Amino acid sequence: MSLAASELILNPDGSIYHLNMQPEQLADTVILVGDPERVSKISCYFDRIDTEIHKREFVIHTGELGGKRITVMSTGMGTDNIDIVINELDALVNIDLKTRTLKKELRSLKLLRIGTSGSLREDIPVGSLLMSRYSIGLEGLLGFYERPISEDENLLAKKAQALLAELDFGIRPEAVSCGTALLEQFRPAGFLEGITLTATGFYAPQNRELRAKNRMPALLSKFRALEFDGYKATNLEMETAGIYGLATALGHQALSLNAILANREAGIFHDQPKKLVKELIEKSLELI
């Protein structure tokens, strides 16, 4: 069955609507970053850049590094943007855009998030580099999608639900895991590993309070008590659960790598954030 024009939206040149990409411009390995300015900070390591696209918050470079073809692209902040990005990346490789029909042979992408995050625990200091073994979505996106759920994911979600039961939290938390093949690929770098919370915003949803009152001040302290499968709740950001959940739903591998810039329990922020992000980029590219 052909997908309707209102569902699979294309630009006049046949490119996918938001990303403005053609299928041949996408590599099998995709690095996702939030900040559009971070794209060039990664692609500057490429041996060459073949494609450059800039539309809205989406900056995309595809090139080659050490004989391997790589796409690096900005997503902007939040899982609302992740919803657009992962669905459109999948459409580029698994839907024939000319006939608007699903391809018989599906292609699996490697999706690597290189981002920043704040740690929940005093024993994970600023300056740490961390991989998200699991993620818990506190923002509601994954409730809209059917996806396979493992027993571990189901058990972790129930633990998160129990922690939130006393807080009158209006969204059901969803637990998702990373792509295990990518996890093993990046373990030689010696990153810390843990459970990442994905929030719907930066201030009250992450227990920050400036002038608008935060109605759930106990949120972070609740999650500091969370342990599962030998992992602790370690950090908080705004994209990982959406990436993991949609990757699982669509048959892709995903892994989130985090530069820890803030320590929420100690109340401190890294004094050289650009240097730490550069370190994360270089370590990641060594193993990609």
GROMACS .gro file of C-alpha atoms in nm:
model
  288
    1MET     CA    1   0.000   0.000   0.000
    2SER     CA    2   0.126   0.348  -0.091
    3LEU     CA    3   0.160   0.595   0.197
    4ALA     CA    4  -0.058   0.904   0.160
    5ALA     CA    5   0.099   1.243   0.092
    6SER     CA    6  -0.033   1.368   0.427
    7GLU     CA    7   0.155   1.088   0.613
    8LEU     CA    8   0.486   1.066   0.428
    9ILE     CA    9   0.551   1.432   0.349
   10LEU     CA   10   0.813   1.513   0.085
   11ASN     CA   11   0.958   1.836  -0.044
   12PRO     CA   12   0.919   1.934  -0.414
   13ASP     CA   13   1.264   1.787  -0.489
   14GLY     CA   14   1.161   1.452  -0.339
   15SER     CA   15   1.361   1.491  -0.016
   16ILE     CA   16   1.216   1.398   0.323
   17TYR     CA   17   1.019   1.690   0.469
   18HIS     CA   18   1.200   1.817   0.780
   19LEU     CA   19   1.552   1.686   0.723
   20ASN     CA   20   1.558   1.785   0.356
   21MET     CA   21   1.764   1.472   0.280
   22GLN     CA   22   1.773   1.227  -0.007
   23PRO     CA   23   1.837   0.857   0.070
   24GLU     CA   24   2.181   0.855  -0.092
   25GLN     CA   25   2.295   1.133   0.143
   26LEU     CA   26   2.259   0.917   0.456
   27ALA     CA   27   2.528   0.682   0.592
   28ASP     CA   28   2.457   0.367   0.793
   29THR     CA   29   2.635   0.517   1.094
   30VAL     CA   30   2.467   0.834   1.224
   31ILE     CA   31   2.598   1.056   1.502
   32LEU     CA   32   2.322   1.260   1.669
   33VAL     CA   33   2.400   1.583   1.856
   34GLY     CA   34   2.164   1.839   2.002
   35ASP     CA   35   2.354   2.157   1.918
   36PRO     CA   36   2.378   2.253   1.548
   37GLU     CA   37   2.721   2.408   1.615
   38ARG     CA   38   2.853   2.071   1.734
   39VAL     CA   39   2.810   1.915   1.388
   40SER     CA   40   3.114   2.092   1.242
   41LYS     CA   41   3.312   2.016   1.558
   42ILE     CA   42   3.273   1.648   1.466
   43SER     CA   43   3.287   1.664   1.086
   44CYS     CA   44   3.615   1.861   1.105
   45TYR     CA   45   3.776   1.524   1.185
   46PHE     CA   46   3.640   1.369   0.862
   47ASP     CA   47   3.878   1.301   0.575
   48ARG     CA   48   3.619   1.458   0.348
   49ILE     CA   49   3.262   1.592   0.360
   50ASP     CA   50   3.033   1.498   0.070
   51THR     CA   51   2.697   1.639   0.185
   52GLU     CA   52   2.606   1.953   0.380
   53ILE     CA   53   2.242   2.036   0.460
   54HIS     CA   54   2.097   2.305   0.685
   55LYS     CA   55   1.723   2.332   0.742
   56ARG     CA   56   1.567   2.468   1.060
   57GLU     CA   57   1.761   2.324   1.357
   58PHE     CA   58   1.881   2.030   1.148
   59VAL     CA   59   2.241   2.064   1.030
   60ILE     CA   60   2.366   1.752   0.851
   61HIS     CA   61   2.713   1.655   0.725
   62THR     CA   62   2.787   1.322   0.559
   63GLY     CA   63   3.145   1.229   0.482
   64GLU     CA   64   3.417   0.973   0.535
   65LEU     CA   65   3.658   0.901   0.820
   66GLY     CA   66   3.921   0.631   0.787
   67GLY     CA   67   3.733   0.468   0.501
   68LYS     CA   68   3.402   0.461   0.693
   69ARG     CA   69   3.104   0.667   0.577
   70ILE     CA   70   2.941   0.866   0.859
   71THR     CA   71   2.654   1.112   0.892
   72VAL     CA   72   2.655   1.363   1.177
   73MET     CA   73   2.344   1.570   1.236
   74SER     CA   74   2.189   1.801   1.493
   75THR     CA   75   1.849   1.718   1.635
   76GLY     CA   76   1.780   2.020   1.852
   77MET     CA   77   1.667   1.957   2.210
   78GLY     CA   78   1.399   1.720   2.333
   79THR     CA   79   1.221   1.403   2.229
   80ASP     CA   80   0.970   1.598   2.017
   81ASN     CA   81   1.255   1.660   1.775
   82ILE     CA   82   1.382   1.303   1.819
   83ASP     CA   83   1.040   1.182   1.703
   84ILE     CA   84   1.090   1.368   1.374
   85VAL     CA   85   1.454   1.273   1.327
   86ILE     CA   86   1.437   0.897   1.389
   87ASN     CA   87   1.118   0.849   1.187
   88GLU     CA   88   1.257   1.043   0.891
   89LEU     CA   89   1.596   0.867   0.904
   90ASP     CA   90   1.413   0.535   0.899
   91ALA     CA   91   1.196   0.649   0.609
   92LEU     CA   92   1.509   0.739   0.410
   93VAL     CA   93   1.641   0.383   0.430
   94ASN     CA   94   1.329   0.167   0.457
   95ILE     CA   95   1.065   0.340   0.243
   96ASP     CA   96   1.089   0.391  -0.132
   97LEU     CA   97   1.021   0.764  -0.149
   98LYS     CA   98   0.929   0.748  -0.519
   99THR     CA   99   0.658   0.482  -0.483
  100ARG     CA  100   0.578   0.562  -0.117
  101THR     CA  101   0.590   0.190  -0.035
  102LEU     CA  102   0.783  -0.006   0.227
  103LYS     CA  103   1.095  -0.182   0.104
  104LYS     CA  104   1.108  -0.562   0.122
  105GLU     CA  105   1.463  -0.564   0.263
  106LEU     CA  106   1.500  -0.340   0.567
  107ARG     CA  107   1.819  -0.156   0.657
  108SER     CA  108   1.939  -0.109   1.015
  109LEU     CA  109   2.118   0.210   1.117
  110LYS     CA  110   2.370   0.264   1.396
  111LEU     CA  111   2.258   0.570   1.592
  112LEU     CA  112   2.512   0.723   1.830
  113ARG     CA  113   2.412   1.016   2.049
  114ILE     CA  114   2.702   1.237   2.158
  115GLY     CA  115   2.558   1.475   2.412
  116THR     CA  116   2.582   1.653   2.746
  117SER     CA  117   2.414   1.559   3.069
  118GLY     CA  118   2.394   1.624   3.442
  119SER     CA  119   2.474   1.355   3.698
  120LEU     CA  120   2.228   1.271   3.976
  121ARG     CA  121   2.489   1.138   4.216
  122GLU     CA  122   2.777   1.301   4.397
  123ASP     CA  123   3.000   1.000   4.317
  124ILE     CA  124   2.972   1.074   3.941
  125PRO     CA  125   3.171   1.397   3.920
  126VAL     CA  126   3.162   1.658   3.649
  127GLY     CA  127   3.414   1.563   3.381
  128SER     CA  128   3.294   1.200   3.368
  129LEU     CA  129   3.204   1.027   3.041
  130LEU     CA  130   2.908   0.790   3.064
  131MET     CA  131   2.718   0.541   2.846
  132SER     CA  132   2.345   0.494   2.896
  133ARG     CA  133   2.284   0.120   2.945
  134TYR     CA  134   1.915   0.190   3.006
  135SER     CA  135   1.700   0.499   2.985
  136ILE     CA  136   1.374   0.591   3.154
  137GLY     CA  137   1.148   0.825   2.959
  138LEU     CA  138   0.966   1.079   3.175
  139GLU     CA  139   0.825   1.277   2.883
  140GLY     CA  140   0.553   1.062   2.728
  141LEU     CA  141   0.672   1.007   2.369
  142LEU     CA  142   0.700   0.630   2.376
  143GLY     CA  143   0.344   0.584   2.500
  144PHE     CA  144   0.232   0.665   2.144
  145TYR     CA  145   0.428   0.378   1.984
  146GLU     CA  146   0.405   0.002   1.971
  147ARG     CA  147   0.746  -0.154   2.032
  148PRO     CA  148   0.889  -0.481   2.160
  149ILE     CA  149   0.946  -0.462   2.536
  150SER     CA  150   1.192  -0.700   2.702
  151GLU     CA  151   1.139  -0.846   3.047
  152ASP     CA  152   1.420  -0.627   3.183
  153GLU     CA  153   1.259  -0.315   3.037
  154ASN     CA  154   0.925  -0.412   3.186
  155LEU     CA  155   1.077  -0.469   3.532
  156LEU     CA  156   1.270  -0.140   3.522
  157ALA     CA  157   0.958   0.051   3.416
  158LYS     CA  158   0.767  -0.096   3.711
  159LYS     CA  159   1.043   0.016   3.948
  160ALA     CA  160   1.025   0.367   3.806
  161GLN     CA  161   0.645   0.368   3.833
  162ALA     CA  162   0.668   0.267   4.199
  163LEU     CA  163   0.911   0.552   4.273
  164LEU     CA  164   0.678   0.805   4.110
  165ALA     CA  165   0.355   0.676   4.267
  166GLU     CA  166   0.376   0.916   4.561
  167LEU     CA  167   0.445   1.224   4.346
  168ASP     CA  168   0.120   1.242   4.146
  169PHE     CA  169   0.332   1.220   3.830
  170GLY     CA  170   0.104   1.250   3.529
  171ILE     CA  171   0.306   1.053   3.272
  172ARG     CA  172   0.374   0.680   3.275
  173PRO     CA  173   0.753   0.625   3.271
  174GLU     CA  174   0.886   0.400   2.994
  175ALA     CA  175   1.209   0.199   3.027
  176VAL     CA  176   1.425   0.123   2.724
  177SER     CA  177   1.768  -0.030   2.669
  178CYS     CA  178   2.055   0.055   2.438
  179GLY     CA  179   2.170  -0.151   2.141
  180THR     CA  180   2.387  -0.418   2.301
  181ALA     CA  181   2.616  -0.457   1.997
  182LEU     CA  182   2.701  -0.085   2.012
  183LEU     CA  183   2.746  -0.109   2.389
  184GLU     CA  184   3.010  -0.379   2.344
  185GLN     CA  185   3.173  -0.181   2.064
  186PHE     CA  186   3.225   0.121   2.292
  187ARG     CA  187   3.308  -0.055   2.621
  188PRO     CA  188   3.684  -0.050   2.549
  189ALA     CA  189   3.674   0.329   2.600
  190GLY     CA  190   3.612   0.271   2.971
  191PHE     CA  191   3.307   0.496   3.003
  192LEU     CA  192   3.093   0.475   3.316
  193GLU     CA  193   2.758   0.301   3.261
  194GLY     CA  194   2.420   0.369   3.413
  195ILE     CA  195   2.051   0.445   3.382
  196THR     CA  196   1.970   0.777   3.218
  197LEU     CA  197   1.652   0.972   3.289
  198THR     CA  198   1.504   1.158   2.991
  199ALA     CA  199   1.301   1.463   3.088
  200THR     CA  200   1.055   1.671   2.888
  201GLY     CA  201   1.226   2.000   2.971
  202PHE     CA  202   1.527   2.162   3.135
  203TYR     CA  203   1.392   2.343   3.441
  204ALA     CA  204   1.113   2.196   3.658
  205PRO     CA  205   1.112   1.863   3.467
  206GLN     CA  206   1.475   1.828   3.579
  207ASN     CA  207   1.402   1.962   3.929
  208ARG     CA  208   1.540   2.310   3.865
  209GLU     CA  209   1.358   2.608   4.007
  210LEU     CA  210   1.420   2.972   3.918
  211ARG     CA  211   1.094   3.168   3.967
  212ALA     CA  212   0.829   2.923   3.844
  213LYS     CA  213   0.749   2.683   4.128
  214ASN     CA  214   0.854   2.318   4.084
  215ARG     CA  215   0.571   2.101   4.220
  216MET     CA  216   0.780   1.778   4.248
  217PRO     CA  217   1.097   1.875   4.437
  218ALA     CA  218   1.151   1.514   4.548
  219LEU     CA  219   1.186   1.378   4.192
  220LEU     CA  220   1.565   1.348   4.182
  221SER     CA  221   1.597   1.215   4.536
  222LYS     CA  222   1.347   0.941   4.447
  223PHE     CA  223   1.556   0.830   4.150
  224ARG     CA  224   1.885   0.838   4.341
  225ALA     CA  225   1.751   0.528   4.518
  226LEU     CA  226   1.691   0.341   4.190
  227GLU     CA  227   1.908   0.037   4.114
  228PHE     CA  228   1.845  -0.231   3.853
  229ASP     CA  229   2.052  -0.513   3.700
  230GLY     CA  230   2.366  -0.381   3.870
  231TYR     CA  231   2.313  -0.026   3.739
  232LYS     CA  232   2.214   0.292   3.923
  233ALA     CA  233   2.021   0.592   3.801
  234THR     CA  234   2.312   0.813   3.705
  235ASN     CA  235   2.219   1.112   3.492
  236LEU     CA  236   1.948   1.327   3.342
  237GLU     CA  237   1.901   1.473   2.991
  238MET     CA  238   1.632   1.523   2.721
  239GLU     CA  239   1.676   1.280   2.428
  240THR     CA  240   1.805   0.931   2.510
  241ALA     CA  241   1.480   0.745   2.588
  242GLY     CA  242   1.323   0.869   2.264
  243ILE     CA  243   1.624   0.755   2.062
  244TYR     CA  244   1.634   0.411   2.226
  245GLY     CA  245   1.261   0.350   2.207
  246LEU     CA  246   1.220   0.448   1.842
  247ALA     CA  247   1.536   0.262   1.744
  248THR     CA  248   1.392  -0.052   1.903
  249ALA     CA  249   1.053  -0.001   1.736
  250LEU     CA  250   1.215   0.039   1.394
  251GLY     CA  251   1.496  -0.218   1.416
  252HIS     CA  252   1.798   0.012   1.458
  253GLN     CA  253   2.087   0.005   1.708
  254ALA     CA  254   2.132   0.305   1.939
  255LEU     CA  255   2.376   0.415   2.210
  256SER     CA  256   2.391   0.740   2.408
  257LEU     CA  257   2.728   0.880   2.519
  258ASN     CA  258   2.720   1.159   2.776
  259ALA     CA  259   2.966   1.425   2.884
  260ILE     CA  260   2.876   1.501   3.246
  261LEU     CA  261   2.879   1.881   3.276
  262ALA     CA  262   2.677   1.926   3.596
  263ASN     CA  263   2.651   1.745   3.928
  264ARG     CA  264   2.301   1.805   4.060
  265GLU     CA  265   2.361   1.665   4.409
  266ALA     CA  266   2.677   1.871   4.462
  267GLY     CA  267   2.536   2.176   4.280
  268ILE     CA  268   2.838   2.234   4.055
  269PHE     CA  269   2.900   2.280   3.681
  270HIS     CA  270   3.210   2.197   3.476
  271ASP     CA  271   3.441   2.495   3.426
  272GLN     CA  272   3.560   2.379   3.080
  273PRO     CA  273   3.257   2.223   2.908
  274LYS     CA  274   3.391   2.261   2.553
  275LYS     CA  275   3.709   2.075   2.643
  276LEU     CA  276   3.509   1.785   2.790
  277VAL     CA  277   3.280   1.762   2.486
  278LYS     CA  278   3.589   1.758   2.261
  279GLU     CA  279   3.729   1.468   2.464
  280LEU     CA  280   3.402   1.276   2.423
  281ILE     CA  281   3.398   1.340   2.048
  282GLU     CA  282   3.756   1.220   2.001
  283LYS     CA  283   3.707   0.904   2.211
  284SER     CA  284   3.387   0.824   2.024
  285LEU     CA  285   3.541   0.866   1.679
  286GLU     CA  286   3.826   0.633   1.774
  287LEU     CA  287   3.578   0.347   1.820
  288ILE     CA  288   3.317   0.425   1.559
   0.00000   0.00000   0.00000
